Tab-separated table of C-alpha atoms in Angstrom:
chain	number	residue	atom	x	y	z
A	1	MET	CA	0.051	0.320	-0.032
A	2	HIS	CA	2.600	2.233	1.070
A	3	ASN	CA	4.493	1.642	-2.276
A	4	GLY	CA	1.562	2.251	-4.500
A	5	GLN	CA	0.911	5.578	-2.680
A	6	GLN	CA	4.541	6.646	-3.193
A	7	SER	CA	4.517	5.566	-6.923
A	8	TRP	CA	1.240	7.541	-7.262
A	9	TRP	CA	2.664	10.686	-5.690
A	10	ARG	CA	5.877	10.430	-8.081
A	11	ARG	CA	3.752	10.051	-11.109
A	12	TRP	CA	1.631	12.843	-10.735
A	13	PHE	CA	3.397	15.475	-8.503
A	14	PRO	CA	6.898	17.020	-9.343
A	15	SER	CA	9.768	15.438	-7.808
A	16	ARG	CA	12.761	17.096	-6.228
A	17	ARG	CA	14.721	16.790	-9.519
A	18	ALA	CA	11.901	18.434	-11.235
A	19	TRP	CA	12.077	21.422	-8.890
A	20	LEU	CA	15.820	21.855	-9.274
A	21	ILE	CA	15.404	22.019	-13.095
A	22	ALA	CA	12.613	24.315	-12.745
A	23	LYS	CA	15.039	26.519	-10.648
A	24	ARG	CA	17.671	26.365	-13.134
A	25	ASP	CA	15.550	27.224	-16.094
A	26	TYR	CA	13.830	30.110	-14.332
A	27	ILE	CA	17.111	31.692	-12.980
A	28	ALA	CA	18.868	31.285	-16.367
A	29	SER	CA	15.936	32.758	-18.245
A	30	VAL	CA	14.974	35.803	-16.010
A	31	ARG	CA	18.784	36.912	-16.028
A	32	THR	CA	18.555	37.302	-19.816
A	33	LYS	CA	18.504	40.591	-21.592
A	34	SER	CA	15.463	39.160	-23.804
A	35	PHE	CA	13.291	38.291	-20.809
A	36	LEU	CA	13.826	41.752	-19.334
A	37	ILE	CA	13.448	43.600	-22.770
A	38	GLY	CA	10.289	41.289	-23.291
A	39	LEU	CA	8.623	42.401	-19.995
A	40	ILE	CA	8.939	46.238	-21.370
A	41	LEU	CA	8.116	45.408	-25.032
A	42	PHE	CA	5.053	43.523	-24.526
A	43	PRO	CA	3.057	46.634	-22.587
A	44	MET	CA	4.411	48.590	-25.421
A	45	ILE	CA	3.044	46.525	-28.203
A	46	PHE	CA	-0.394	45.753	-26.328
A	47	GLY	CA	-0.845	49.174	-24.639
A	48	GLY	CA	0.795	51.444	-26.972
A	49	GLY	CA	-2.251	52.336	-28.805
A	50	ALA	CA	-4.126	52.976	-25.496
A	51	LEU	CA	-1.320	55.002	-24.271
A	52	GLY	CA	-1.307	57.075	-27.297
A	53	VAL	CA	-4.864	57.932	-26.875
A	54	ALA	CA	-4.560	58.693	-23.311
A	55	ILE	CA	-1.733	61.070	-24.335
A	56	MET	CA	-3.604	62.571	-27.096
A	57	LYS	CA	-6.621	63.303	-24.474
A	58	ALA	CA	-4.224	64.659	-22.031
A	59	LYS	CA	-2.704	67.084	-24.455
A	60	PRO	CA	-5.189	67.380	-27.316
A	61	ASP	CA	-4.396	69.845	-30.590
A	62	VAL	CA	-6.652	72.779	-29.897
A	63	ARG	CA	-5.681	74.922	-32.744
A	64	ASP	CA	-8.439	76.539	-34.455
A	65	ARG	CA	-9.505	74.552	-37.662
A	66	HIS	CA	-10.540	76.771	-40.479
A	67	VAL	CA	-13.096	75.379	-42.749
A	68	ALA	CA	-14.258	77.121	-46.308
A	69	LEU	CA	-18.011	76.841	-46.783
A	70	LEU	CA	-19.088	76.800	-50.579
A	71	ASP	CA	-22.876	77.533	-50.229
A	72	ARG	CA	-24.600	77.029	-53.800
A	73	SER	CA	-28.000	77.405	-52.168
A	74	GLU	CA	-27.225	80.878	-51.021
A	75	LYS	CA	-29.389	80.559	-48.035
A	76	LEU	CA	-27.632	78.297	-45.300
A	77	THR	CA	-24.208	80.373	-44.740
A	78	PRO	CA	-25.504	82.203	-41.687
A	79	TYR	CA	-27.290	79.412	-40.370
A	80	VAL	CA	-24.316	77.306	-40.485
A	81	ILE	CA	-22.280	79.947	-38.674
A	82	ASP	CA	-24.554	80.165	-36.226
A	83	ALA	CA	-24.638	76.519	-35.565
A	84	VAL	CA	-21.133	76.129	-35.582
A	85	SER	CA	-20.661	78.885	-33.087
A	86	ARG	CA	-22.867	77.270	-30.730
A	87	LYS	CA	-21.271	73.832	-31.082
A	88	ASN	CA	-18.007	75.459	-30.686
A	89	GLY	CA	-19.157	76.077	-26.704
A	90	ALA	CA	-18.658	72.282	-26.087
A	91	SER	CA	-15.152	72.668	-26.754
A	92	THR	CA	-14.346	74.027	-23.365
A	93	ASP	CA	-14.803	72.088	-20.154
A	94	ALA	CA	-17.347	73.875	-18.040
A	95	LYS	CA	-15.672	72.811	-14.685
A	96	THR	CA	-12.024	73.611	-15.302
A	97	GLY	CA	-12.330	76.142	-18.212
A	98	PHE	CA	-9.742	74.306	-20.213
A	99	GLN	CA	-10.136	73.623	-24.024
A	100	THR	CA	-10.533	70.138	-24.619
A	101	SER	CA	-10.883	70.164	-28.299
A	102	PRO	CA	-10.497	72.557	-31.447
A	103	LYS	CA	-12.855	75.114	-32.611
A	104	TYR	CA	-14.054	75.500	-36.195
A	105	VAL	CA	-13.927	78.767	-37.696
A	106	ILE	CA	-16.236	79.294	-40.922
A	107	ASP	CA	-14.841	81.014	-43.976
A	108	ALA	CA	-17.430	81.709	-46.380
A	109	VAL	CA	-16.647	81.398	-50.093
A	110	ALA	CA	-18.282	83.168	-52.990
A	111	VAL	CA	-19.445	80.621	-55.555
A	112	ASN	CA	-17.974	80.179	-58.976
A	113	ALA	CA	-20.829	78.874	-61.027
A	114	ASP	CA	-18.696	78.979	-64.140
A	115	ASP	CA	-16.193	76.547	-62.974
A	116	PRO	CA	-17.105	74.458	-60.229
A	117	ALA	CA	-14.563	72.001	-60.778
A	118	GLY	CA	-11.584	74.418	-60.760
A	119	GLN	CA	-13.100	75.885	-57.494
A	120	ARG	CA	-12.859	72.709	-55.818
A	121	LEU	CA	-9.161	71.934	-56.959
A	122	ALA	CA	-8.237	75.455	-55.867
A	123	LEU	CA	-9.756	74.709	-52.407
A	124	CYS	CA	-8.105	71.187	-52.235
A	125	ASP	CA	-4.905	72.859	-52.938
A	126	ARG	CA	-5.228	75.437	-50.099
A	127	ILE	CA	-5.925	72.449	-47.717
A	128	ARG	CA	-2.723	70.899	-48.920
A	129	LYS	CA	-0.826	74.090	-48.373
A	130	HIS	CA	-2.396	73.765	-44.811
A	131	GLU	CA	-4.270	77.131	-45.478
A	132	LEU	CA	-7.266	75.467	-44.744
A	133	PHE	CA	-8.504	72.208	-42.535
A	134	GLY	CA	-10.945	71.417	-44.907
A	135	PHE	CA	-14.058	72.900	-46.870
A	136	VAL	CA	-17.776	72.123	-47.174
A	137	GLU	CA	-19.757	72.127	-50.338
A	138	LEU	CA	-23.391	72.259	-50.273
A	139	PRO	CA	-25.804	71.708	-53.208
A	140	ALA	CA	-28.110	74.231	-54.573
A	141	ASP	CA	-31.374	72.201	-53.402
A	142	VAL	CA	-29.815	71.181	-49.886
A	143	LEU	CA	-32.547	72.449	-47.947
A	144	HIS	CA	-35.293	70.524	-49.840
A	145	ARG	CA	-33.339	67.502	-51.098
A	146	ALA	CA	-34.844	64.987	-48.527
A	147	ALA	CA	-38.539	65.676	-49.731
A	148	ARG	CA	-37.732	64.357	-53.304
A	149	GLU	CA	-35.071	61.649	-52.474
A	150	HIS	CA	-37.600	58.842	-52.260
A	151	GLY	CA	-38.401	55.654	-54.236
A	152	ASN	CA	-35.790	54.286	-56.729
A	153	ALA	CA	-35.057	57.358	-58.289
A	154	PRO	CA	-30.983	58.052	-58.604
A	155	GLN	CA	-29.785	60.412	-55.897
A	156	GLU	CA	-27.245	63.125	-57.034
A	157	GLN	CA	-24.332	64.131	-55.060
A	158	GLY	CA	-25.283	65.747	-51.870
A	159	ALA	CA	-23.328	67.851	-49.453
A	160	GLY	CA	-19.686	67.107	-49.245
A	161	PHE	CA	-16.672	67.505	-46.678
A	162	TYR	CA	-13.341	67.682	-48.137
A	163	SER	CA	-10.223	67.309	-45.815
A	164	ALA	CA	-7.029	65.708	-45.574
A	165	THR	CA	-7.599	63.762	-42.329
A	166	GLY	CA	-9.313	60.624	-43.557
A	167	SER	CA	-12.286	58.866	-41.666
A	168	VAL	CA	-10.611	58.322	-38.422
A	169	ASP	CA	-10.847	62.058	-37.445
A	170	ARG	CA	-14.272	63.035	-35.877
A	171	ALA	CA	-14.235	66.438	-37.952
A	172	ASN	CA	-16.810	64.842	-40.512
A	173	ALA	CA	-19.105	63.999	-37.840
A	174	TRP	CA	-18.762	67.306	-35.985
A	175	MET	CA	-19.316	69.106	-39.124
A	176	GLY	CA	-22.219	66.858	-40.221
A	177	GLY	CA	-23.960	67.476	-36.851
A	178	ALA	CA	-23.748	71.420	-36.944
A	179	LEU	CA	-24.649	71.288	-40.752
A	180	ASN	CA	-27.835	69.233	-39.823
A	181	ASP	CA	-28.593	71.822	-37.083
A	182	ALA	CA	-28.287	74.644	-39.559
A	183	ILE	CA	-30.641	72.822	-42.078
A	184	TYR	CA	-33.221	72.035	-39.347
A	185	THR	CA	-33.219	75.645	-38.384
A	186	ALA	CA	-33.367	76.959	-42.055
A	187	ARG	CA	-36.526	74.772	-42.697
A	188	LEU	CA	-38.145	75.889	-39.258
A	189	ALA	CA	-37.610	79.322	-40.203
A	190	GLU	CA	-39.318	78.714	-43.941
A	191	ALA	CA	-42.196	77.327	-41.927
A	192	GLY	CA	-42.464	80.435	-39.729
A	193	VAL	CA	-40.737	79.301	-36.720
A	194	ASN	CA	-38.603	82.183	-35.076
A	195	ALA	CA	-34.874	80.930	-35.630
A	196	ALA	CA	-33.981	81.971	-31.993
A	197	ASP	CA	-36.282	79.242	-30.738
A	198	ALA	CA	-34.869	76.766	-32.854
A	199	PRO	CA	-31.973	75.585	-30.867
A	200	ALA	CA	-34.533	74.832	-27.887
A	201	LEU	CA	-36.986	73.029	-30.382
A	202	LEU	CA	-34.107	70.801	-31.591
A	203	LYS	CA	-32.084	70.084	-28.481
A	204	ALA	CA	-31.339	66.328	-28.484
A	205	VAL	CA	-32.067	64.193	-25.313
A	206	ASN	CA	-29.021	62.081	-24.218
A	207	LEU	CA	-29.993	58.209	-23.979
A	208	ASP	CA	-27.400	56.858	-21.030
A	209	ASN	CA	-26.425	53.415	-20.637
A	210	MET	CA	-27.413	52.446	-17.235
A	211	THR	CA	-26.356	49.788	-15.174
A	212	LEU	CA	-28.701	46.883	-14.414
A	213	VAL	CA	-30.565	47.134	-11.055
A	214	GLU	CA	-30.336	44.426	-8.453
A	215	ARG	CA	-31.394	44.033	-4.786
A	216	ASP	CA	-29.063	44.429	-2.119
A	217	PRO	CA	-28.570	40.957	-0.366
A	218	LYS	CA	-28.153	42.768	2.978
A	219	THR	CA	-31.117	45.144	3.442
A	220	GLY	CA	-33.344	43.683	0.646
A	221	SER	CA	-33.735	47.241	-0.736
A	222	ILE	CA	-33.568	47.628	-4.598
A	223	ARG	CA	-30.376	49.532	-5.534
A	224	ARG	CA	-30.588	52.467	-7.922
A	225	PRO	CA	-29.555	52.393	-11.218
A	226	VAL	CA	-26.206	54.585	-12.079
A	227	LYS	CA	-24.883	55.606	-15.342
A	228	GLN	CA	-22.333	53.238	-16.936
A	229	ASN	CA	-18.797	54.381	-17.378
A	230	ASP	CA	-17.583	54.175	-20.913
A	231	PHE	CA	-14.075	53.197	-19.455
A	232	ALA	CA	-15.318	50.180	-17.465
A	233	THR	CA	-17.848	49.327	-20.247
A	234	PHE	CA	-14.865	48.406	-22.704
A	235	ALA	CA	-11.543	49.412	-21.586
A	236	LEU	CA	-11.326	47.520	-18.150
A	237	PRO	CA	-12.425	44.240	-19.647
A	238	PHE	CA	-10.362	44.776	-23.092
A	239	GLY	CA	-7.567	45.703	-20.720
A	240	ALA	CA	-7.969	42.668	-18.434
A	241	MET	CA	-8.024	40.183	-21.387
A	242	THR	CA	-4.920	42.035	-22.902
A	243	LEU	CA	-2.972	41.867	-19.643
A	244	LEU	CA	-3.648	37.956	-19.311
A	245	SER	CA	-2.464	37.425	-22.619
A	246	MET	CA	0.689	39.276	-21.949
A	247	VAL	CA	1.522	37.597	-18.710
A	248	VAL	CA	0.819	34.125	-20.810
A	249	MET	CA	3.258	34.746	-23.552
A	250	VAL	CA	5.824	35.933	-21.122
A	251	GLY	CA	5.952	32.603	-19.740
A	252	ALA	CA	4.902	30.342	-22.502
A	253	ALA	CA	6.753	32.093	-25.921
A	254	PRO	CA	10.358	31.290	-24.866
A	255	MET	CA	9.553	27.688	-23.851
A	256	MET	CA	9.647	26.164	-27.406
A	257	ALA	CA	12.931	27.695	-28.535
A	258	GLY	CA	14.446	26.972	-25.377
A	259	VAL	CA	13.654	23.318	-25.147
A	260	THR	CA	14.765	23.051	-28.970
A	261	GLU	CA	18.335	24.983	-28.172
A	262	ASP	CA	18.793	22.653	-25.103
A	263	LYS	CA	18.510	19.675	-27.220
A	264	SER	CA	20.823	20.873	-30.038
A	265	GLN	CA	23.271	21.557	-27.465
A	266	ARG	CA	22.987	18.282	-26.078
A	267	ILE	CA	22.112	19.668	-22.637
A	268	ILE	CA	19.002	17.349	-22.747
A	269	GLU	CA	21.218	14.313	-22.760
A	270	MET	CA	23.216	15.311	-19.783
A	271	LEU	CA	19.981	16.230	-17.690
A	272	LEU	CA	18.317	12.995	-18.552
A	273	GLY	CA	21.374	11.405	-17.065
A	274	ILE	CA	19.972	12.492	-13.563
A	275	ALA	CA	16.298	13.055	-14.174
A	276	THR	CA	13.521	11.229	-15.830
A	277	ALA	CA	12.074	12.921	-19.189
A	278	PHE	CA	8.806	13.499	-17.234
A	279	ASP	CA	10.885	15.252	-14.476
A	280	LEU	CA	12.568	17.271	-17.252
A	281	MET	CA	9.566	18.412	-18.940
A	282	THR	CA	7.677	19.190	-15.352
A	283	GLY	CA	10.763	21.285	-14.457
A	284	LYS	CA	10.382	23.373	-17.764
A	285	VAL	CA	6.714	23.916	-17.314
A	286	ILE	CA	7.159	24.936	-13.644
A	287	ALA	CA	9.927	27.584	-14.907
A	288	GLY	CA	7.350	28.812	-17.498
A	289	VAL	CA	4.598	29.270	-14.793
A	290	ALA	CA	7.041	31.259	-12.562
A	291	ARG	CA	8.079	33.274	-15.436
A	292	SER	CA	4.483	34.265	-16.057
A	293	LEU	CA	3.836	35.106	-12.220
A	294	THR	CA	7.071	37.312	-11.997
A	295	GLY	CA	5.528	39.093	-15.175
A	296	SER	CA	2.145	39.491	-13.516
A	297	LEU	CA	3.500	41.019	-10.508
A	298	LEU	CA	4.918	43.801	-12.514
A	299	TYR	CA	2.014	43.958	-15.030
A	300	VAL	CA	-0.812	43.835	-12.197
A	301	THR	CA	1.179	46.413	-10.264
A	302	GLY	CA	1.588	48.511	-13.023
A	303	ALA	CA	-2.084	48.543	-14.183
A	304	THR	CA	-3.024	49.137	-10.393
A	305	VAL	CA	-0.775	52.177	-10.656
A	306	VAL	CA	-2.410	53.563	-14.026
A	307	LEU	CA	-6.175	52.879	-12.605
A	308	LEU	CA	-5.098	55.066	-9.673
A	309	GLY	CA	-3.386	57.618	-11.696
A	310	MET	CA	-6.684	57.770	-13.839
A	311	ASN	CA	-8.795	57.936	-10.744
A	312	VAL	CA	-10.919	55.173	-11.806
A	313	ALA	CA	-9.386	52.178	-9.483
A	314	GLY	CA	-13.071	51.718	-8.059
A	315	LEU	CA	-14.573	50.642	-11.433
A	316	ALA	CA	-12.326	47.668	-11.429
A	317	PRO	CA	-14.192	44.364	-10.102
A	318	LEU	CA	-11.677	43.182	-7.813
A	319	ALA	CA	-13.575	39.997	-7.244
A	320	VAL	CA	-12.363	38.831	-10.642
A	321	LEU	CA	-8.817	38.895	-9.613
A	322	PRO	CA	-8.443	35.655	-8.040
A	323	TRP	CA	-9.975	34.224	-11.313
A	324	PHE	CA	-7.350	35.984	-13.088
A	325	TYR	CA	-4.600	34.183	-11.453
A	326	VAL	CA	-6.573	30.753	-11.863
A	327	TYR	CA	-7.106	31.258	-15.632
A	328	LEU	CA	-3.291	32.161	-15.358
A	329	LEU	CA	-2.081	29.108	-14.072
A	330	ALA	CA	-4.358	26.840	-16.218
A	331	GLU	CA	-3.357	28.689	-19.554
A	332	VAL	CA	0.472	28.811	-18.866
A	333	THR	CA	0.624	25.242	-17.896
A	334	LEU	CA	-1.421	24.141	-20.963
A	335	LEU	CA	0.940	26.200	-23.343
A	336	CYS	CA	4.072	25.518	-21.798
A	337	ALA	CA	3.311	21.758	-22.114
A	338	MET	CA	2.251	22.017	-25.632
A	339	ALA	CA	5.650	24.353	-26.462
A	340	SER	CA	7.792	21.705	-24.614
A	341	ALA	CA	6.376	18.769	-26.646
A	342	LEU	CA	6.799	20.731	-29.986
A	343	GLY	CA	10.050	21.910	-28.809
A	344	ALA	CA	11.648	18.448	-28.118
A	345	ALA	CA	10.460	17.370	-31.777
A	346	CYS	CA	12.315	20.314	-33.296
A	347	ASN	CA	16.075	20.070	-34.282
A	348	THR	CA	16.907	23.525	-34.673
A	349	PRO	CA	15.448	26.947	-33.218
A	350	GLN	CA	14.333	27.806	-36.935
A	351	GLU	CA	12.056	24.766	-36.988
A	352	ALA	CA	10.527	25.923	-33.527
A	353	GLY	CA	10.006	29.430	-34.682
A	354	ASN	CA	7.913	28.108	-37.735
A	355	LEU	CA	5.599	26.283	-35.365
A	356	VAL	CA	5.336	29.040	-32.645
A	357	MET	CA	1.814	30.444	-33.855
A	358	ILE	CA	0.821	27.067	-32.621
A	359	ILE	CA	1.152	28.145	-29.222
A	360	LEU	CA	0.133	31.378	-29.617
A	361	ALA	CA	-3.193	30.671	-31.462
A	362	PRO	CA	-5.243	30.083	-28.162
A	363	VAL	CA	-4.045	33.658	-27.048
A	364	MET	CA	-4.655	35.709	-30.182
A	365	ILE	CA	-7.606	34.062	-31.707
A	366	PRO	CA	-10.017	35.627	-28.850
A	367	PHE	CA	-8.315	38.955	-30.114
A	368	PHE	CA	-9.994	38.615	-33.409
A	369	LEU	CA	-13.538	37.451	-31.939
A	370	ILE	CA	-13.686	40.372	-29.524
A	371	ALA	CA	-16.321	42.247	-31.423
A	372	PRO	CA	-18.901	39.602	-31.223
A	373	ILE	CA	-18.443	38.831	-27.983
A	374	THR	CA	-18.445	42.386	-26.564
A	375	ASN	CA	-21.818	43.103	-28.664
A	376	ASN	CA	-23.684	40.170	-26.886
A	377	PRO	CA	-21.343	39.157	-23.935
A	378	ASN	CA	-24.211	36.827	-22.626
A	379	GLY	CA	-25.010	35.342	-26.193
A	380	ALA	CA	-24.813	31.825	-27.493
A	381	PHE	CA	-21.570	32.571	-29.522
A	382	ALA	CA	-19.731	34.084	-26.646
A	383	THR	CA	-20.811	31.645	-24.148
A	384	ALA	CA	-19.679	28.802	-26.423
A	385	ILE	CA	-16.305	30.365	-27.057
A	386	SER	CA	-15.554	30.982	-23.370
A	387	LEU	CA	-16.488	27.428	-22.471
A	388	CYS	CA	-14.139	26.306	-25.069
A	389	PRO	CA	-10.849	25.156	-23.139
A	390	PRO	CA	-8.307	26.562	-25.137
A	391	PHE	CA	-9.863	30.169	-25.326
A	392	THR	CA	-11.637	29.814	-21.731
A	393	PRO	CA	-8.969	32.073	-19.741
A	394	THR	CA	-9.140	35.202	-22.175
A	395	THR	CA	-12.526	34.999	-23.243
A	396	MET	CA	-14.033	34.340	-19.714
A	397	ILE	CA	-12.229	37.067	-18.009
A	398	LEU	CA	-13.399	39.281	-20.747
A	399	ARG	CA	-17.123	38.578	-20.131
A	400	GLN	CA	-16.670	38.477	-16.412
A	401	MET	CA	-15.251	42.328	-16.529
A	402	MET	CA	-18.114	43.318	-18.779
A	403	PRO	CA	-21.127	45.352	-16.996
A	404	GLY	CA	-23.499	42.524	-15.871
A	405	GLY	CA	-21.052	39.973	-15.461
A	406	VAL	CA	-21.978	36.048	-16.290
A	407	PRO	CA	-23.892	33.642	-14.638
A	408	ALA	CA	-22.321	32.336	-11.669
A	409	TRP	CA	-22.129	28.648	-12.806
A	410	GLN	CA	-20.270	29.490	-16.055
A	411	PRO	CA	-16.618	30.631	-14.769
A	412	TRP	CA	-16.592	27.209	-12.810
A	413	VAL	CA	-17.731	25.104	-15.820
A	414	GLY	CA	-15.214	26.827	-18.037
A	415	LEU	CA	-12.652	26.206	-15.112
A	416	LEU	CA	-13.384	22.403	-15.102
A	417	GLY	CA	-13.381	22.059	-18.856
A	418	THR	CA	-9.833	23.736	-18.722
A	419	ILE	CA	-8.335	21.546	-15.979
A	420	VAL	CA	-9.771	18.505	-17.704
A	421	PHE	CA	-7.976	19.568	-20.954
A	422	THR	CA	-4.842	20.807	-19.587
A	423	ILE	CA	-4.456	17.517	-17.890
A	424	PHE	CA	-5.030	15.628	-21.128
A	425	VAL	CA	-2.714	18.101	-23.015
A	426	VAL	CA	0.055	17.549	-20.357
A	427	TRP	CA	-0.511	13.764	-20.540
A	428	GLY	CA	-0.037	13.613	-24.367
A	429	ALA	CA	2.810	16.330	-24.372
A	430	SER	CA	4.820	14.182	-21.695
A	431	ARG	CA	4.516	11.021	-24.360
A	432	VAL	CA	5.756	13.094	-27.178
A	433	PHE	CA	8.248	14.742	-24.906
A	434	ARG	CA	9.876	11.421	-23.837
A	435	ILE	CA	10.049	9.954	-27.627
A	436	ALA	CA	11.131	13.312	-29.329
A	437	ILE	CA	13.735	14.606	-26.826
A	438	LEU	CA	16.084	11.934	-28.095
A	439	MET	CA	15.181	12.133	-31.613
A	440	GLN	CA	17.691	13.669	-33.885
A	441	GLY	CA	17.535	14.682	-37.760
A	442	GLN	CA	13.874	13.813	-38.319
A	443	PRO	CA	11.536	16.528	-39.602
A	444	VAL	CA	8.439	17.567	-37.434
A	445	ARG	CA	5.237	15.871	-38.409
A	446	MET	CA	1.946	16.449	-36.965
A	447	LYS	CA	0.662	12.823	-37.837
A	448	THR	CA	3.810	11.365	-36.230
A	449	LEU	CA	3.420	13.665	-33.012
A	450	ALA	CA	-0.097	12.558	-32.706
A	451	GLN	CA	0.852	8.967	-32.913
A	452	TRP	CA	3.556	9.209	-30.239
A	453	ALA	CA	0.965	11.329	-28.182
A	454	ILE	CA	-1.712	8.344	-28.264
A	455	ARG	CA	0.685	5.052	-28.275
A	456	GLY	CA	3.310	6.576	-26.434
């Protein structure tokens, strides 16, 4: 009985040799320049865009934007100037008094009816010379065009906005809003409504996103709804998903190349003289997990500092943090086992580099699916993806951070599936590792690896 228990313990739990190998790999990897550079490079790659947006919001370009107005209707110019002037008022923060966005200045241009194409070219040349930010061209029938644009009749060219900023800049939407306000005001004026009353009549009602109400478990009272924060709605869930992916790749990405390099330099053969193949693989997986935990301490601390600096730390659901580390351990163990098996089957680091996308796929694929998941986080598609073991950690943490969260049973079912899948992958990877680690010169074939995993 005692021998049976000892055999079971040795089979499923790391031996002292495995811990020594893990210590050797961990110390050797964290001392390298590539590991230190990777700790800095990953946040720059994943968070560079968010940082750029934050910098742009902190120091926006508030220079006036001069826009020429080519009003072929010869009726809308005063209304457009008035609408733009009113809308410019929103460019200044009412609390701080600081200007947060550029103001638009309308420069009316006399219409050249004899050569409209030449006039457009001249205005575009002024944009290229940075004399103008852009220009708006209004057709002669712009006021009443909507009344006759029905049915299947072909539509003529409508109002146009010309600029060099492209569709990413919000200038088009800004000018479109001001232009429509001007057109509505002009139409009301034609109908006999005082133009001074038009802004109040046309004032829009904001439709705020509200949180789901729930009952307080302590008092039994129904909590009041509050307006959702846009940052908490998307930025926090996406940031948590990105953070988990970064930490996973810090631990798993170097694994395949490291195993292949040790194999090509005959280091593996020396280690097999003092430890079994399973001990060797287990030690390398533990080292990968330790690398990820080291990276997570840095990244989680950095994320906390950023949230505190932005004064939004209270929006982060801290109850999800334990799940973050549970998913981290499961995902890193899974990917490191796969990486060690594939690395053992490769003969050169170049071969390992060609297969690295297999390891990164479970981390990267959820990013391509982020739109349908965030649009309906509790829909059938999002639920199915988050319960699919290779993608569970990143997609489930994304859904848990979304407003409203997920049903309480789903994280547990996803975790159970991930654990079972991880055990299965580790079992198969250990069989591949044991055979492939001493094979030399044979090219990597997925069919052969599958046979080794099944037959041992």
